PDB file of C-alpha atoms in Angstrom:
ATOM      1  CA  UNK A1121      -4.599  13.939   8.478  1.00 45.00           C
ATOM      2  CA  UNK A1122      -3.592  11.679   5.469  1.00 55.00           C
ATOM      3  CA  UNK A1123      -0.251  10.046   5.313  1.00 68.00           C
ATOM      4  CA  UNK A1124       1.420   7.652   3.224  1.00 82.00           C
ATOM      5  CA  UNK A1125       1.733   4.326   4.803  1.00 89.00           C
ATOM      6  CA  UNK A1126       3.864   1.438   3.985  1.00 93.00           C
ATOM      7  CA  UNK A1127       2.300  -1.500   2.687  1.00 94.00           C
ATOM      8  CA  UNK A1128       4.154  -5.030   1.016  1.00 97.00           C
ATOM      9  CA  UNK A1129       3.030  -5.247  -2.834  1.00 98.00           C
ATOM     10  CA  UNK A1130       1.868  -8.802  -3.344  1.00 98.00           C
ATOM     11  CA  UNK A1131      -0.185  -9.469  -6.616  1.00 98.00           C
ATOM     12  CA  UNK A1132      -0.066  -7.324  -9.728  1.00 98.00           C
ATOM     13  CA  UNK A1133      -4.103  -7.759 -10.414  1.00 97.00           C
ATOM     14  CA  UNK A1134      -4.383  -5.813 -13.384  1.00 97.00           C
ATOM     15  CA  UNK A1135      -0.897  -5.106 -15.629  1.00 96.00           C
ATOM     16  CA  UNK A1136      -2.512  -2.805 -18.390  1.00 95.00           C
ATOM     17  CA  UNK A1137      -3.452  -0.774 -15.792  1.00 97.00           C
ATOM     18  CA  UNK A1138      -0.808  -1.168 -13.283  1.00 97.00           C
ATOM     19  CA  UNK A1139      -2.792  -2.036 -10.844  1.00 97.00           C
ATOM     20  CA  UNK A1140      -1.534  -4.263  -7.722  1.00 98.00           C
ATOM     21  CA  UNK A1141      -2.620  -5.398  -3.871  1.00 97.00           C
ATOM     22  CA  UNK A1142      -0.787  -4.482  -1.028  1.00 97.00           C
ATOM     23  CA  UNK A1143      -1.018  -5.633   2.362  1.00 94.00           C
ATOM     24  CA  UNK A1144      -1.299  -2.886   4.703  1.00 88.00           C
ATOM     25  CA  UNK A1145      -1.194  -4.102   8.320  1.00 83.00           C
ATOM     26  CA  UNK A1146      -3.316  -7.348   6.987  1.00 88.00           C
ATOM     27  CA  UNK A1147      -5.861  -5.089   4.573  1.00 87.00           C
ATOM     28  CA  UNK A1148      -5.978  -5.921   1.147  1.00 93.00           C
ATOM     29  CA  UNK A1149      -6.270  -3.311  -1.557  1.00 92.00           C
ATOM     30  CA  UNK A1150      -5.503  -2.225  -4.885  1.00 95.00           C
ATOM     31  CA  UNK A1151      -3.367   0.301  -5.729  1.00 96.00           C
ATOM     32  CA  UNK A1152      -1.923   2.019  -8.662  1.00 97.00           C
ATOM     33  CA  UNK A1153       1.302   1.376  -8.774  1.00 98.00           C
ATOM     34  CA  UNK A1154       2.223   3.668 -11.510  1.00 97.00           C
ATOM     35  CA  UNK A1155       4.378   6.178  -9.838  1.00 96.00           C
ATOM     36  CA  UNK A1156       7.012   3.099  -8.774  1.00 97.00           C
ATOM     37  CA  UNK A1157       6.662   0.968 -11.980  1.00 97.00           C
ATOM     38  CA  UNK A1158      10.348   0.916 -13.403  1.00 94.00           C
ATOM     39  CA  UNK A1159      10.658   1.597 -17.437  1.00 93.00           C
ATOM     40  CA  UNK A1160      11.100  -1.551 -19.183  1.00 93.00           C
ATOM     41  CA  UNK A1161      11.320  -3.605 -16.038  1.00 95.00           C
ATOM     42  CA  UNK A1162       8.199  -5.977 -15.085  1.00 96.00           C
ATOM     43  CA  UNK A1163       5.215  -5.338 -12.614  1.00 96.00           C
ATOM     44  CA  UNK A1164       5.847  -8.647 -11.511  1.00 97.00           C
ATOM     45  CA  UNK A1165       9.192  -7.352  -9.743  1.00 97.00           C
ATOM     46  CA  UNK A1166       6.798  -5.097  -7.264  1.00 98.00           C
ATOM     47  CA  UNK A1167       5.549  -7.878  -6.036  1.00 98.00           C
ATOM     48  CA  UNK A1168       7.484  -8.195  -1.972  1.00 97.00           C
ATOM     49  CA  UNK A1169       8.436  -4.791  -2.055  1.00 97.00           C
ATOM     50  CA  UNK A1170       7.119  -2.287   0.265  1.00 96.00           C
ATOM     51  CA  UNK A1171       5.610   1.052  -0.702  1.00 97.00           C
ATOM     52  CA  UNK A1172       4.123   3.833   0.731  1.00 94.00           C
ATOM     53  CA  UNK A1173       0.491   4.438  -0.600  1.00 94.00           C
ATOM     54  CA  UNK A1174      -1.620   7.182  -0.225  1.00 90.00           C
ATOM     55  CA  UNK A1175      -5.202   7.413  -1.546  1.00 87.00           C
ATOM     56  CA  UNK A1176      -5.377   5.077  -3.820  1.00 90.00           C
ATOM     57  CA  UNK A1177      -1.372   5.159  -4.844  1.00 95.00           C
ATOM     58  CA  UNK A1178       2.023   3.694  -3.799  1.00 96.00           C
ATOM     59  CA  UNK A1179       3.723   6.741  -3.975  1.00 95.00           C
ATOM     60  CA  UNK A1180       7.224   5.647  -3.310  1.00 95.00           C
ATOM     61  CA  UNK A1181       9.206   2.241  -2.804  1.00 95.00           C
ATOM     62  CA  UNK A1182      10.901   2.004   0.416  1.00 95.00           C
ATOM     63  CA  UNK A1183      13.173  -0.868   2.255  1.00 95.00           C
ATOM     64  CA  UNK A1184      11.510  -2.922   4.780  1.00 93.00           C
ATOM     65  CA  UNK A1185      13.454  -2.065   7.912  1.00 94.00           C
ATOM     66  CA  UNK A1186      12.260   1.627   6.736  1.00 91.00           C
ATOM     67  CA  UNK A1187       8.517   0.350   6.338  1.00 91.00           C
ATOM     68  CA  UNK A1188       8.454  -1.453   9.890  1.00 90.00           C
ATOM     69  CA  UNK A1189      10.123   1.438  10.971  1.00 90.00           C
ATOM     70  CA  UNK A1190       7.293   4.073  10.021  1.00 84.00           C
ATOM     71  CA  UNK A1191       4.510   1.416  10.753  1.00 82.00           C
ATOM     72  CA  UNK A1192       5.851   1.422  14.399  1.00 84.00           C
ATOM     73  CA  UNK A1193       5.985   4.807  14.553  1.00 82.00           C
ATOM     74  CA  UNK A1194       2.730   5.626  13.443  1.00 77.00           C
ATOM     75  CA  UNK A1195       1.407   3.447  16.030  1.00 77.00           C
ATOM     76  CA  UNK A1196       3.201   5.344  18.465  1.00 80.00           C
ATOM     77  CA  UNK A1197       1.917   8.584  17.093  1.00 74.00           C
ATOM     78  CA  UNK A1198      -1.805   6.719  16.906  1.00 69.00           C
ATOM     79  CA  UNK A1199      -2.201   7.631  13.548  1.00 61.00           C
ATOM     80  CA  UNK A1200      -2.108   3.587  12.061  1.00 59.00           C
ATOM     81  CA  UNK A1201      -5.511   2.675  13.214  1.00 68.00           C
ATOM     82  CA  UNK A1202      -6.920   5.926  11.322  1.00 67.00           C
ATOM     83  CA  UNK A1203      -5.021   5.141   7.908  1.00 68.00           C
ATOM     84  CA  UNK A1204      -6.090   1.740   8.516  1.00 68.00           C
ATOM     85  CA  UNK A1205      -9.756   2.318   8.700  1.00 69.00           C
ATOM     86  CA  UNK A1206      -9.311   4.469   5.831  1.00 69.00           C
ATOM     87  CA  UNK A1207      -8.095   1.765   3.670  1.00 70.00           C
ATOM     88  CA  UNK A1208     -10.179  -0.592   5.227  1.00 69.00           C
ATOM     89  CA  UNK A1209     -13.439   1.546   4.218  1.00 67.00           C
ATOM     90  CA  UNK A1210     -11.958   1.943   1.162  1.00 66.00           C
ATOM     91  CA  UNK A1211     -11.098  -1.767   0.244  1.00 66.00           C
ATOM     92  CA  UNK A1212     -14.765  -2.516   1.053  1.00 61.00           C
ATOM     93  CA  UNK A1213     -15.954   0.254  -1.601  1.00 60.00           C
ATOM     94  CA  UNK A1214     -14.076  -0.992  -4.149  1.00 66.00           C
ATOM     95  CA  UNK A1215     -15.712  -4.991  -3.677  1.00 63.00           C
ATOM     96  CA  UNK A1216     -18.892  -2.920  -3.956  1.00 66.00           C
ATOM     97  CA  UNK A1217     -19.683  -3.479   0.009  1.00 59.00           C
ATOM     98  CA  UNK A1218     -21.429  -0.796   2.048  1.00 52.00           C
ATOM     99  CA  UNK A1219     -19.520   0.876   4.931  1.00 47.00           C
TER     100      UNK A1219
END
C-alpha cells in the first residue's frame, strides 16, 4: 500500500522547477512541490514546513504536531519502514545509484 507520509521541506534545489528536499524520517529526497507552492508567495517559505509526499510529490502541507502525529502512527500500524524503503530506493535512483 502507498501512503502519503509527512516529511519537513528543507532546501528548495531547483525553483524553475519547484523542486525541493524533504527529510523523511532522516532520508533525503526531492520532491515536487508544486501542488503546495502558494501563488505569488516564495519557494523559499516551504522550507521547515512539513508535507505529506507521495511518489515523488508533497501533496499537502500539514502542521507538525499533525506530521509527528501520523509518523507515530504509521509506526504503530508498521507501515513507516515500508514508505521508508520506498523513498529510500527511490532517493538512491535519482543520485543514479543501483538498488
Amino acid at each position: 500500500m502507498c501512503l502519503g507520509i509527512p516529511g519537513r521541506i528543507t532546501a528548495i534545489t531547483d525553483p524553475g522547477a519547484m523542486l525541493a528536499t524533504v527529510d523523511v524520517s532522516g532520508i533525503r529526497r526531492t520532491v515536487d512541490v508544486q501542488c503546495v507552492a502558494e501563488p505569488g508567495r516564495p519557494l523559499d517559505d516551504l522550507i521547515g514546513r512539513w508535507a505529506l509526499v507521495h511518489v515523488g510529490f508533497a501533496m499537502a502541507l500539514v502542521d507538525e504536531e499533525e506530521a509527528r502525529a501520523t509518523l507515530a502512527l504509521l509506526e504503530t500500524l508498521g507501515e513507516a519502514e515500508a514508505e521508508r524503503d520506498a523513498m529510500r530506493l527511490t532517493a538512491d535512483l535519482d543520485r543514479g545509484e543501483a538498488a
